[in-house]
mmCIF file of C-alpha atoms in Angstrom:
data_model
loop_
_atom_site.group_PDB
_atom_site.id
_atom_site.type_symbol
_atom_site.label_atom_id
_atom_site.label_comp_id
_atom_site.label_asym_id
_atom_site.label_seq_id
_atom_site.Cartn_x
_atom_site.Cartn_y
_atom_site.Cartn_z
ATOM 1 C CA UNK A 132 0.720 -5.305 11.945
ATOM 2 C CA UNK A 133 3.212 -5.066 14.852
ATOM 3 C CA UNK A 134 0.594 -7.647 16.842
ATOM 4 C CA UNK A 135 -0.440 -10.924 16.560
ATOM 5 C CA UNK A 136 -3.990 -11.161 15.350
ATOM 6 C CA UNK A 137 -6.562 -12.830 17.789
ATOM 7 C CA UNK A 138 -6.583 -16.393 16.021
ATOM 8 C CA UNK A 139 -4.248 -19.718 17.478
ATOM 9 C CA UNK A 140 -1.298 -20.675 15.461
ATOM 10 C CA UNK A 141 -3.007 -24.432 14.696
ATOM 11 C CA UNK A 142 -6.084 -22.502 12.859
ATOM 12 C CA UNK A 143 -3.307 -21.632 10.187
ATOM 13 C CA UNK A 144 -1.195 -24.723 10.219
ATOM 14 C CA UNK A 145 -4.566 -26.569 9.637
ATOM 15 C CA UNK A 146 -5.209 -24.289 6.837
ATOM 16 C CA UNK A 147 -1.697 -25.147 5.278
ATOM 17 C CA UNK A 148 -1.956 -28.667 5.738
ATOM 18 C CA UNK A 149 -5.761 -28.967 4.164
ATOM 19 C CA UNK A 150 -5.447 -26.127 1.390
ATOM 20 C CA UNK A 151 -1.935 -26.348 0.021
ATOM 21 C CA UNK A 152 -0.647 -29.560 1.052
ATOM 22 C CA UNK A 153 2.201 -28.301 3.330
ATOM 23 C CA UNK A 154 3.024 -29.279 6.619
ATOM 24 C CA UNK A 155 4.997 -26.816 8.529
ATOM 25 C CA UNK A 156 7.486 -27.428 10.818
ATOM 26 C CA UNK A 157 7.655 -23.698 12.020
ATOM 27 C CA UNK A 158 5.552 -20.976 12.236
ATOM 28 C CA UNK A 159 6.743 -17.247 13.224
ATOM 29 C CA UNK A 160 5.029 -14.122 13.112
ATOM 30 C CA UNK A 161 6.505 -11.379 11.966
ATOM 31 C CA UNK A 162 5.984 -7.786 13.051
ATOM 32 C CA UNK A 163 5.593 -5.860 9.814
ATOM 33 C CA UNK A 164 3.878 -4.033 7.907
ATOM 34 C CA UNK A 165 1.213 -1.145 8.529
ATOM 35 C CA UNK A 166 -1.945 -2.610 7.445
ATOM 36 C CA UNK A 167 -4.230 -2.806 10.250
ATOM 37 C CA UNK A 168 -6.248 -5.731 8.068
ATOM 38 C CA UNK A 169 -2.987 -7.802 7.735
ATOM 39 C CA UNK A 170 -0.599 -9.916 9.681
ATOM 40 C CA UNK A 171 2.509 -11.830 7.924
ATOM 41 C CA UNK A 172 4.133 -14.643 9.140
ATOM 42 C CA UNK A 173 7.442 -16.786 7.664
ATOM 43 C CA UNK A 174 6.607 -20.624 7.358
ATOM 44 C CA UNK A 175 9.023 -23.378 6.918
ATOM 45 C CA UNK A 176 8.360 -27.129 5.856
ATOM 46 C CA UNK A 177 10.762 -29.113 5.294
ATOM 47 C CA UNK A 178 13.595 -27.654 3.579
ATOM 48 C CA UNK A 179 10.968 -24.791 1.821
ATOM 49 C CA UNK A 180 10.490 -21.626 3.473
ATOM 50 C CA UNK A 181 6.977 -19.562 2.938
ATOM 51 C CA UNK A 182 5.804 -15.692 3.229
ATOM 52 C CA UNK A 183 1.936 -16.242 4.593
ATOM 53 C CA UNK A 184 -0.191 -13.113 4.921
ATOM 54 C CA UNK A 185 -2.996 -13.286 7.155
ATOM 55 C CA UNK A 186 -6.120 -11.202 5.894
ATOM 56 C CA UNK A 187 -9.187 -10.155 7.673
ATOM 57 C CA UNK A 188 -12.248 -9.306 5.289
ATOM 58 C CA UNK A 189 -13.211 -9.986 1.930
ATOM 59 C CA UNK A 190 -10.517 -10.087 -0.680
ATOM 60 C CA UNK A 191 -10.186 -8.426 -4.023
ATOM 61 C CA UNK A 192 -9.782 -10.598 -6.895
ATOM 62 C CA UNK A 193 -7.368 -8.529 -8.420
ATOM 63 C CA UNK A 194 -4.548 -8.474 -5.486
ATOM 64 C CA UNK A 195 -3.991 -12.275 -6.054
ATOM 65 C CA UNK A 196 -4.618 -12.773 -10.096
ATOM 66 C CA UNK A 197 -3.307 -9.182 -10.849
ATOM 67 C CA UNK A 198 0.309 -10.875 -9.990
ATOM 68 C CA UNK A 199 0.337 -13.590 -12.329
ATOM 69 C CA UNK A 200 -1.247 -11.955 -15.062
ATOM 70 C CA UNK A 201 2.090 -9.877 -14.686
ATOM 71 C CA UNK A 202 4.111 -13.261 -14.233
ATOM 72 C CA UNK A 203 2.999 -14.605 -17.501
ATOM 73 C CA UNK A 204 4.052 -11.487 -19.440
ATOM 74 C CA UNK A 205 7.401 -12.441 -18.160
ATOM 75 C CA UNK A 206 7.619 -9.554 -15.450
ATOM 76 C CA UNK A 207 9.808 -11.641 -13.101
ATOM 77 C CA UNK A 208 10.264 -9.318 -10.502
ATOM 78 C CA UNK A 209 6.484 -9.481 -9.622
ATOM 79 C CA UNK A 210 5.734 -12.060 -6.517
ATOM 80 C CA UNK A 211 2.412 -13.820 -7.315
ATOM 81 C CA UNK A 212 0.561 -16.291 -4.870
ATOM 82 C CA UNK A 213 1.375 -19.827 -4.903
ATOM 83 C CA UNK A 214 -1.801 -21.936 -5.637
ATOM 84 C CA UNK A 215 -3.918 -24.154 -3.576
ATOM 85 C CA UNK A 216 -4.219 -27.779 -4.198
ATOM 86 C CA UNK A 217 -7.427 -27.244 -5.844
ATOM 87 C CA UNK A 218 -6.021 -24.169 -7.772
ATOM 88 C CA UNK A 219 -7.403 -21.358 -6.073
ATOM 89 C CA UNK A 220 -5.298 -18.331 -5.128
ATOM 90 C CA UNK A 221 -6.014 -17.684 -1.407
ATOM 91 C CA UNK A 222 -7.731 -19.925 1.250
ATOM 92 C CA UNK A 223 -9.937 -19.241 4.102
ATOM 93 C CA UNK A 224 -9.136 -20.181 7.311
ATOM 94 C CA UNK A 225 -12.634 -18.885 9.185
ATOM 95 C CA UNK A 226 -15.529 -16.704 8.190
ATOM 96 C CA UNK A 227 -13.251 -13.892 8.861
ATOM 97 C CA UNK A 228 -9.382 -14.310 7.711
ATOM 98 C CA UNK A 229 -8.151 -15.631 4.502
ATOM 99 C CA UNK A 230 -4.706 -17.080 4.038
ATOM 100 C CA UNK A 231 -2.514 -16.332 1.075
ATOM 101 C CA UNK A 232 0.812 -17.712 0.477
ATOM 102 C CA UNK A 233 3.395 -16.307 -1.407
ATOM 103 C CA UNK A 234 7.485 -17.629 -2.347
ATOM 104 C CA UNK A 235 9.764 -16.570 0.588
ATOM 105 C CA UNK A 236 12.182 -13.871 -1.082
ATOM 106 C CA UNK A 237 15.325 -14.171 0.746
ATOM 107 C CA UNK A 238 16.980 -10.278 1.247
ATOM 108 C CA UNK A 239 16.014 -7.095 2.466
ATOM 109 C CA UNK A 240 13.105 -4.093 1.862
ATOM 110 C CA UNK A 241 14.895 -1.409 -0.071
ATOM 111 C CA UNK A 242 13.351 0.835 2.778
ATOM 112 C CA UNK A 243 16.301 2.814 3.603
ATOM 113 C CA UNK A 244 18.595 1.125 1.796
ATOM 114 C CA UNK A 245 21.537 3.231 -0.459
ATOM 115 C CA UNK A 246 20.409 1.320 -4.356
ATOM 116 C CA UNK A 247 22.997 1.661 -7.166
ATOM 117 C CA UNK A 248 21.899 3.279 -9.996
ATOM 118 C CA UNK A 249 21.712 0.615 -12.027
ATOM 119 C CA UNK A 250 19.110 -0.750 -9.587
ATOM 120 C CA UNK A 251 16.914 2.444 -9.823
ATOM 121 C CA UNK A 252 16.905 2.249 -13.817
ATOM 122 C CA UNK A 253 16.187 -1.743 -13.863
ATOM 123 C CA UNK A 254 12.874 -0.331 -10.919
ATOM 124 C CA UNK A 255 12.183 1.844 -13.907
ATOM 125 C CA UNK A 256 11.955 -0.975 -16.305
ATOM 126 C CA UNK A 257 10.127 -2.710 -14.419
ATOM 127 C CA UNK A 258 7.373 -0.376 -13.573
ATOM 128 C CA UNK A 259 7.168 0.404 -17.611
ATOM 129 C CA UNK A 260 6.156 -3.221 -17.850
ATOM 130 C CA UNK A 261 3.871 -3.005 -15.393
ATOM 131 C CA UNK A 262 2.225 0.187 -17.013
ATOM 132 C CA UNK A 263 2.273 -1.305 -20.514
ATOM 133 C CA UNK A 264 0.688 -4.233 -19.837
ATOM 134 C CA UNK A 265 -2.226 -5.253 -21.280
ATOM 135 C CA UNK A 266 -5.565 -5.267 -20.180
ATOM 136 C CA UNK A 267 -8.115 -8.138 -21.339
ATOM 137 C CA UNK A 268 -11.666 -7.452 -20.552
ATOM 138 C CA UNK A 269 -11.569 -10.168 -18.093
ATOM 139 C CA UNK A 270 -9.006 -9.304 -15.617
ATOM 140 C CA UNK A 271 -10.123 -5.534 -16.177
ATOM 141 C CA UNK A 272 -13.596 -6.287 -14.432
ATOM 142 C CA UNK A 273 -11.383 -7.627 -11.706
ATOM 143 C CA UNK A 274 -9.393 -4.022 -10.687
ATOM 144 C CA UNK A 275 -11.189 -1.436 -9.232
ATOM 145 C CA UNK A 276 -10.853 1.523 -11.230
ATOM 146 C CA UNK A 277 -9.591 5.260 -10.122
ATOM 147 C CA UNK A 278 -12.582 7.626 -8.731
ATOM 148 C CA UNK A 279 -11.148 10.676 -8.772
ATOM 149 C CA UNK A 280 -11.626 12.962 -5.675
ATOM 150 C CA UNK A 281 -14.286 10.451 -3.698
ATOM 151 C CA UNK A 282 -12.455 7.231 -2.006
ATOM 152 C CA UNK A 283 -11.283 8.663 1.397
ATOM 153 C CA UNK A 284 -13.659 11.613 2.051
ATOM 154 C CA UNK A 285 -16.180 9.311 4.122
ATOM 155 C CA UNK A 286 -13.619 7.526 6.094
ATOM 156 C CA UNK A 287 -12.436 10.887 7.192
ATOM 157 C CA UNK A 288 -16.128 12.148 8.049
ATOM 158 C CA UNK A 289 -16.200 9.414 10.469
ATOM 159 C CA UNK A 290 -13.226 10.544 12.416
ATOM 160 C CA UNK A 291 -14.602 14.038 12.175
ATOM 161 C CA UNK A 292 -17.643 12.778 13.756
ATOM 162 C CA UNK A 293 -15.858 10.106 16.154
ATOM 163 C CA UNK A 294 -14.580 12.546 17.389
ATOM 164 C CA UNK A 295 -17.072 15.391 17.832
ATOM 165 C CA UNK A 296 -18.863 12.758 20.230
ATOM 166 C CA UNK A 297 -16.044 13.139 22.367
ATOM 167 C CA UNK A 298 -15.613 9.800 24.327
ATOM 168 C CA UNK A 299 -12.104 8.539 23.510
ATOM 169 C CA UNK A 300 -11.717 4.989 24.515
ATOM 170 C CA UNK A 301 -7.735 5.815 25.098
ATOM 171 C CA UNK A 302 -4.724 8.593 25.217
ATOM 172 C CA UNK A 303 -4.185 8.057 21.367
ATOM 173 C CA UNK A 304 -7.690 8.874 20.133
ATOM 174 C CA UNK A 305 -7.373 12.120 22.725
ATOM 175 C CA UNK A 306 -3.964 12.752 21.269
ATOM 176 C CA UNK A 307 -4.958 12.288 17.756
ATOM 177 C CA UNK A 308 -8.191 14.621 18.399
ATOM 178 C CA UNK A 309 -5.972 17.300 19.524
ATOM 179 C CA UNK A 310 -3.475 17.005 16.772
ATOM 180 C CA UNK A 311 -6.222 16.963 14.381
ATOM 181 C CA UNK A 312 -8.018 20.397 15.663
ATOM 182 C CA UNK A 313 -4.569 22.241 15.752
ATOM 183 C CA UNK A 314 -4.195 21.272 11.722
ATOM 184 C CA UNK A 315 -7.958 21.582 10.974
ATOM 185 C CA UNK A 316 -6.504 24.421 8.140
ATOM 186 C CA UNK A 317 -3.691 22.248 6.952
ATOM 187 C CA UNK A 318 -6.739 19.104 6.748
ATOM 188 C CA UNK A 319 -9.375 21.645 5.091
ATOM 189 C CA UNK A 320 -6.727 22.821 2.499
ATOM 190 C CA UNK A 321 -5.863 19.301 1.419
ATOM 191 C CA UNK A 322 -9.458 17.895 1.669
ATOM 192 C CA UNK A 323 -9.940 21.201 -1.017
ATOM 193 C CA UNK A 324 -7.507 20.754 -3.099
ATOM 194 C CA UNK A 325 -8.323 16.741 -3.391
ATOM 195 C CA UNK A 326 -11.987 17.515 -4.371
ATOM 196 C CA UNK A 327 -10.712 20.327 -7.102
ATOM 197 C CA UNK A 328 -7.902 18.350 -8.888
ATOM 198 C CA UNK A 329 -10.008 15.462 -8.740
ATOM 199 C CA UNK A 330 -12.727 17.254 -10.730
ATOM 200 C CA UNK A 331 -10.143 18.509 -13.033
ATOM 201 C CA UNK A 332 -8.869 14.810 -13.636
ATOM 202 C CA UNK A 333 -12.256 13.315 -14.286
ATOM 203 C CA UNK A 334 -13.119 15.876 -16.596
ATOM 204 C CA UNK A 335 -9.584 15.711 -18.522
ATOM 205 C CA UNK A 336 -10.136 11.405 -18.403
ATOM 206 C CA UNK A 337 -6.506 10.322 -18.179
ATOM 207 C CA UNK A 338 -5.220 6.786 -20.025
ATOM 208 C CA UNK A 339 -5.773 4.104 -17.487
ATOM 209 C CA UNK A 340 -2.614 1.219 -17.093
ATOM 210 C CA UNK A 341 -2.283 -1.168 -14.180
ATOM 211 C CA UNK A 342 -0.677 0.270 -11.139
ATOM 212 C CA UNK A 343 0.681 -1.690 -7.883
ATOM 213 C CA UNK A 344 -0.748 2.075 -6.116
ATOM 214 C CA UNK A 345 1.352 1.101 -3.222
ATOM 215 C CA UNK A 346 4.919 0.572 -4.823
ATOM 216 C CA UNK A 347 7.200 2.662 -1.620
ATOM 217 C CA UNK A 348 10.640 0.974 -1.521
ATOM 218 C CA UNK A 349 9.057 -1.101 1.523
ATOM 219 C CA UNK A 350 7.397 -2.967 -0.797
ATOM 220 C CA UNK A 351 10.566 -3.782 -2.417
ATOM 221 C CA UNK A 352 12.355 -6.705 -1.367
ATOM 222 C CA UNK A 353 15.744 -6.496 -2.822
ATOM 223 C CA UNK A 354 17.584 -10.046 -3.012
ATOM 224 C CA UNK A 355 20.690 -11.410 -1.783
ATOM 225 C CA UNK A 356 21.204 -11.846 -5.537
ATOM 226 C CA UNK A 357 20.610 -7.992 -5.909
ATOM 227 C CA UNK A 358 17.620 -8.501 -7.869
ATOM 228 C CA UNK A 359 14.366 -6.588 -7.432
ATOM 229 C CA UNK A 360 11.120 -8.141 -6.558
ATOM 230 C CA UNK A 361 7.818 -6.440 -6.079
ATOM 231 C CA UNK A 362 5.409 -7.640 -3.241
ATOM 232 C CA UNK A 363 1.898 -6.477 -2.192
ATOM 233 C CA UNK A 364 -0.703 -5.854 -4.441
ATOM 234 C CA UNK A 365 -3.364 -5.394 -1.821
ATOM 235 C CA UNK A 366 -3.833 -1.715 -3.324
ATOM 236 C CA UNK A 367 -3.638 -2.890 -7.182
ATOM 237 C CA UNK A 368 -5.745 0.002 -8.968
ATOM 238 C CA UNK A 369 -6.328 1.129 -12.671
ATOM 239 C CA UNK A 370 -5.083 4.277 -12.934
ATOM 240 C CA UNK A 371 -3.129 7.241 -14.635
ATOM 241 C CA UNK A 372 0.151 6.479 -14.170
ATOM 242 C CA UNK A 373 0.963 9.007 -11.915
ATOM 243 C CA UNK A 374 -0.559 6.778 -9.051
ATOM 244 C CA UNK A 375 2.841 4.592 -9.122
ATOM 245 C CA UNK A 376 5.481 7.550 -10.664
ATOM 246 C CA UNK A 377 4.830 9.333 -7.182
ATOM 247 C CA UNK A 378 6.821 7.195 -5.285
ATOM 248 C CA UNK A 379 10.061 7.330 -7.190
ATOM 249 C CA UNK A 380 9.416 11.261 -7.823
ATOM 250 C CA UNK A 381 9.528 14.030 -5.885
ATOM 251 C CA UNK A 382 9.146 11.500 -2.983
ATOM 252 C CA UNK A 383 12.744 12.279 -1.249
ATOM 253 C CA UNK A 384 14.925 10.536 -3.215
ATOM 254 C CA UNK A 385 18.187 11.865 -4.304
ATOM 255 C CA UNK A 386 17.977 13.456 -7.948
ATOM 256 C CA UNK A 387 20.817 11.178 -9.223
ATOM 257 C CA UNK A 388 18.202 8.392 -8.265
ATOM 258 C CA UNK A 389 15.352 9.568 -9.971
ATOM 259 C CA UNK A 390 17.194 10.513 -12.972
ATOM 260 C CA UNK A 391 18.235 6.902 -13.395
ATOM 261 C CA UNK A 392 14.774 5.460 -13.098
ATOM 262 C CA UNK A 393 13.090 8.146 -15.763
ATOM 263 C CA UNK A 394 15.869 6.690 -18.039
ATOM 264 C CA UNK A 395 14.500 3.015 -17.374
ATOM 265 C CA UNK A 396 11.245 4.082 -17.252
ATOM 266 C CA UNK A 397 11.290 5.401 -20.547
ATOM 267 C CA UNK A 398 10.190 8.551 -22.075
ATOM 268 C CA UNK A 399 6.556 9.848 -21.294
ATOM 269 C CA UNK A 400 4.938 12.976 -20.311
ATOM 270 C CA UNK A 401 3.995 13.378 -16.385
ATOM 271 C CA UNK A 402 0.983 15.299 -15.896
ATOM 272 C CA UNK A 403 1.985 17.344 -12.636
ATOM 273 C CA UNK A 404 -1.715 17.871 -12.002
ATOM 274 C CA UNK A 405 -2.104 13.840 -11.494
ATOM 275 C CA UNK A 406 0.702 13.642 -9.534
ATOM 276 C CA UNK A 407 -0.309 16.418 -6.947
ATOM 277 C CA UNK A 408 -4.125 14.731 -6.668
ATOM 278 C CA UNK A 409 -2.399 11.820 -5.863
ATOM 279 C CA UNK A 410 -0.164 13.202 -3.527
ATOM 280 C CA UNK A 411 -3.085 14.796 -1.897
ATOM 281 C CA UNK A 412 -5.050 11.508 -2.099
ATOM 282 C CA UNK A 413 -2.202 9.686 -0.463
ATOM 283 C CA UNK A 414 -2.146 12.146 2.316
ATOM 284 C CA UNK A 415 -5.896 11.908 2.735
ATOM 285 C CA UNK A 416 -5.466 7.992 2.894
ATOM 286 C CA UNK A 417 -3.153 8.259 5.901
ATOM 287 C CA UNK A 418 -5.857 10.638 7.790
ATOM 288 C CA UNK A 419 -8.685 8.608 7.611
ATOM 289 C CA UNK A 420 -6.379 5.421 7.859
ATOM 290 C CA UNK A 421 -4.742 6.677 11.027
ATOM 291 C CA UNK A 422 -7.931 8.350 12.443
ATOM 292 C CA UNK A 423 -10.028 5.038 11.898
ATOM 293 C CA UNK A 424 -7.408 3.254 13.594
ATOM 294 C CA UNK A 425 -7.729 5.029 16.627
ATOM 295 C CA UNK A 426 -11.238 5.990 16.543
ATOM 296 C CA UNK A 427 -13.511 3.358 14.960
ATOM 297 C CA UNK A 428 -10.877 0.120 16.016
ATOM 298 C CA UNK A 429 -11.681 -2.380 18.865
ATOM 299 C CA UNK A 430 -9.072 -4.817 18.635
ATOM 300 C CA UNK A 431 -5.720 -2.647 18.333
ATOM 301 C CA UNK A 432 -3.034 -3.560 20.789
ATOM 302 C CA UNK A 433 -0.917 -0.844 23.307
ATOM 303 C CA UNK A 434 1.717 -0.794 20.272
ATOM 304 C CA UNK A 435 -0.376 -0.211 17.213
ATOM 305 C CA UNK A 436 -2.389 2.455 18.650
ATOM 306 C CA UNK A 437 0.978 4.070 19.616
ATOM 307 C CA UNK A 438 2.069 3.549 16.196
ATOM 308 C CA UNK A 439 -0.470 5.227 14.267
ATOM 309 C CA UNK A 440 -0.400 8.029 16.617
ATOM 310 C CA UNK A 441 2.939 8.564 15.811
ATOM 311 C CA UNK A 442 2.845 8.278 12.286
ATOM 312 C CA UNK A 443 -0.352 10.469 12.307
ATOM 313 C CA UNK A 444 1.617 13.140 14.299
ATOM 314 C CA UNK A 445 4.560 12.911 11.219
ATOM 315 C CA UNK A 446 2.178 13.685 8.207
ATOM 316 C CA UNK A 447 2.456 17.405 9.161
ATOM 317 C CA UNK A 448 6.176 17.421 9.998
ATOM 318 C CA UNK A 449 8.277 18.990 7.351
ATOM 319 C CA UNK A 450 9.720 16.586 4.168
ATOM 320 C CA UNK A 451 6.409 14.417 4.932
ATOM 321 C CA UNK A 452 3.559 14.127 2.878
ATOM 322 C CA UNK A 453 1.197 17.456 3.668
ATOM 323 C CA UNK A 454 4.473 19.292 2.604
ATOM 324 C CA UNK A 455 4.858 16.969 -0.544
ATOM 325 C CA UNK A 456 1.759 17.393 -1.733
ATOM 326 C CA UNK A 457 1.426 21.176 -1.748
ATOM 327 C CA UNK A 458 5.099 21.182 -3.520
ATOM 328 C CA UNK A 459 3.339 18.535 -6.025
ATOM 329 C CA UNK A 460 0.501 21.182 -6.623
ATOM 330 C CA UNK A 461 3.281 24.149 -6.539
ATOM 331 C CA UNK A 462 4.280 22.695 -9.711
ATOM 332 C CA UNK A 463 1.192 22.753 -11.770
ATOM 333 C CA UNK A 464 1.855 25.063 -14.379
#
């Protein structure tokens, strides 16, 4: 998130010192991200630099062993959690935050960035991996597991009804509310089209792999020795693999691009009808995400609730993601 969380500094350089061992000699938030459950900060000790991420809530097991099950197949690019001093994965630093450090990767999100080709097919590779991994019984009771056409439907009653009540704490819920009634149609049709494909999917029961489910080029940090490295499993989901394809097609990207991951990736059919529900689903994530934030929040600053009005405002713009997914479902033969 783009502000500090309400919890000192010392409350996480105790938690460093007692959990992993590490004393550090700087601490610096960093304004990132867009997970309003999640703050990151940079840590340095010594001559080691550290990527912390703050987390409020209870943690799934599979965002911090998911990782270095991947690791140990030898899928390098994958950033896994460093372990405590007693071998756990994460740490808590109150009843409500949990601490989880991670290797500093030194270089830049591929957000916006121009890749060579050769990078796209090596992303390709390396999402093949990911998808052919196996899956013990073990780590599988771990991941939560695709429910087609169900997951954000409440979240987005509870703006409906937030906002039926009418008392907006602040400009951006009134903003949001009025953005929201003019594309009531454009919500309805996607909320619609979510419910049928999802049907359709549960009935057809895709092949499940491991997906990162949130694998955008922001969540790739691309080194200073060009190499790729994947960071963020907070969303890790079994899944068709149309969950991850998404993002590297028919997401923007120049054709040249996507041409050159498909020949990493390998060949395998795409089932258009996946990738629409989850093009839908994604768009449905960002209204209840967006409208909760606004809404149902109590401790967003000035600058988030400004942010997630204007990303809110963007999903209906054209080249975003309402006009993705209904060229997604324009494809279904």
């Amino acid at each position: 998130m783009l502000n500090k969380p309400d919890l000192p500094d010392q409350c996480l350089k105790n938690t460093l010192i007692a959990a992993y061992g590490i004393t550090p000699t700087a601490l610096e938030f960093l304004p990132i991200g867009n997970d309003s459950r999640a703050w990151s900060y940079r840590v340095e000790a010594e001559t080691t630099q550290y990527f912390a991420k703050l987390r409020r809530g209870q943690l799934k097991p599979a965002v911090l062993y998911v990782p270095h099950h991947l690791r140990r197949l030898g899928i390098e690019a994958v950033v896994a959690p460093l372990a405590t001093q007693t071998g756990g994965m994460s740490a808590p630093v109150n009843a409500e935050f949990s601490l989880i450090l991670y290797p500093f990767v030194a270089g830049r999100s591929a957000w916006g960035m121009q890749l060579p080709l050769a990078q796209w097919r090596d992303w390709g590779k390396i999402v093949r991996a990911i998808h052919d991994a196996p899956v013990g019984s073990q780590l599988a009771q771990m991941i939560e597991r695709e429910v087609f056409g169900l997951k954000w439907l409440p979240g987005i009653a509870r703006v409906e009804r937030a906002m039926e009540a009418g008392a907006f704490k602040h400009e951006a819920a009134r903003q949001v509310a009025n953005i929201w009634r003019e594309q009531a149609d454009a919500i309805a049709l996607c909320k619609a089209r979510f419910r049928a494909l999802g049907e359709q999917l549960h009935k057809q029961a895709p092949p499940f792999v491991i997906c990162h489910a949130d694998i955008h080029t922001a969540n790739i940090i691309v080194a200073d020795a060009a190499s790729i490295h994947i960071v963020d499993w907070d969303e890790t989901l079994l899944a068709p693999i149309e969950r991850d394809l998404m993002f590297f097609l028919g997401d923007g990207h120049a054709l040249q691009n996507e041409a050159a991951f498909l020949t990493g990736y390998g060949d395998r059919p795409i089932n258009h009808a996946a990738t629409a529900y989850y093009r839908y689903d994604w768009t449905l994530q960002e209204f209840a995400d967006y409208g909760e934030r606004v809404f149902c929040a109590s401790d967003l600053g000035e600058e988030d609730l400004a942010l997630a009005l204007r990303e809110f405002a963007k999903l209906f713009a054209p080249g975003d993601v309402v006009q993705r997914a209904h060229e997604a479902f324009a494809r279904i033969s």
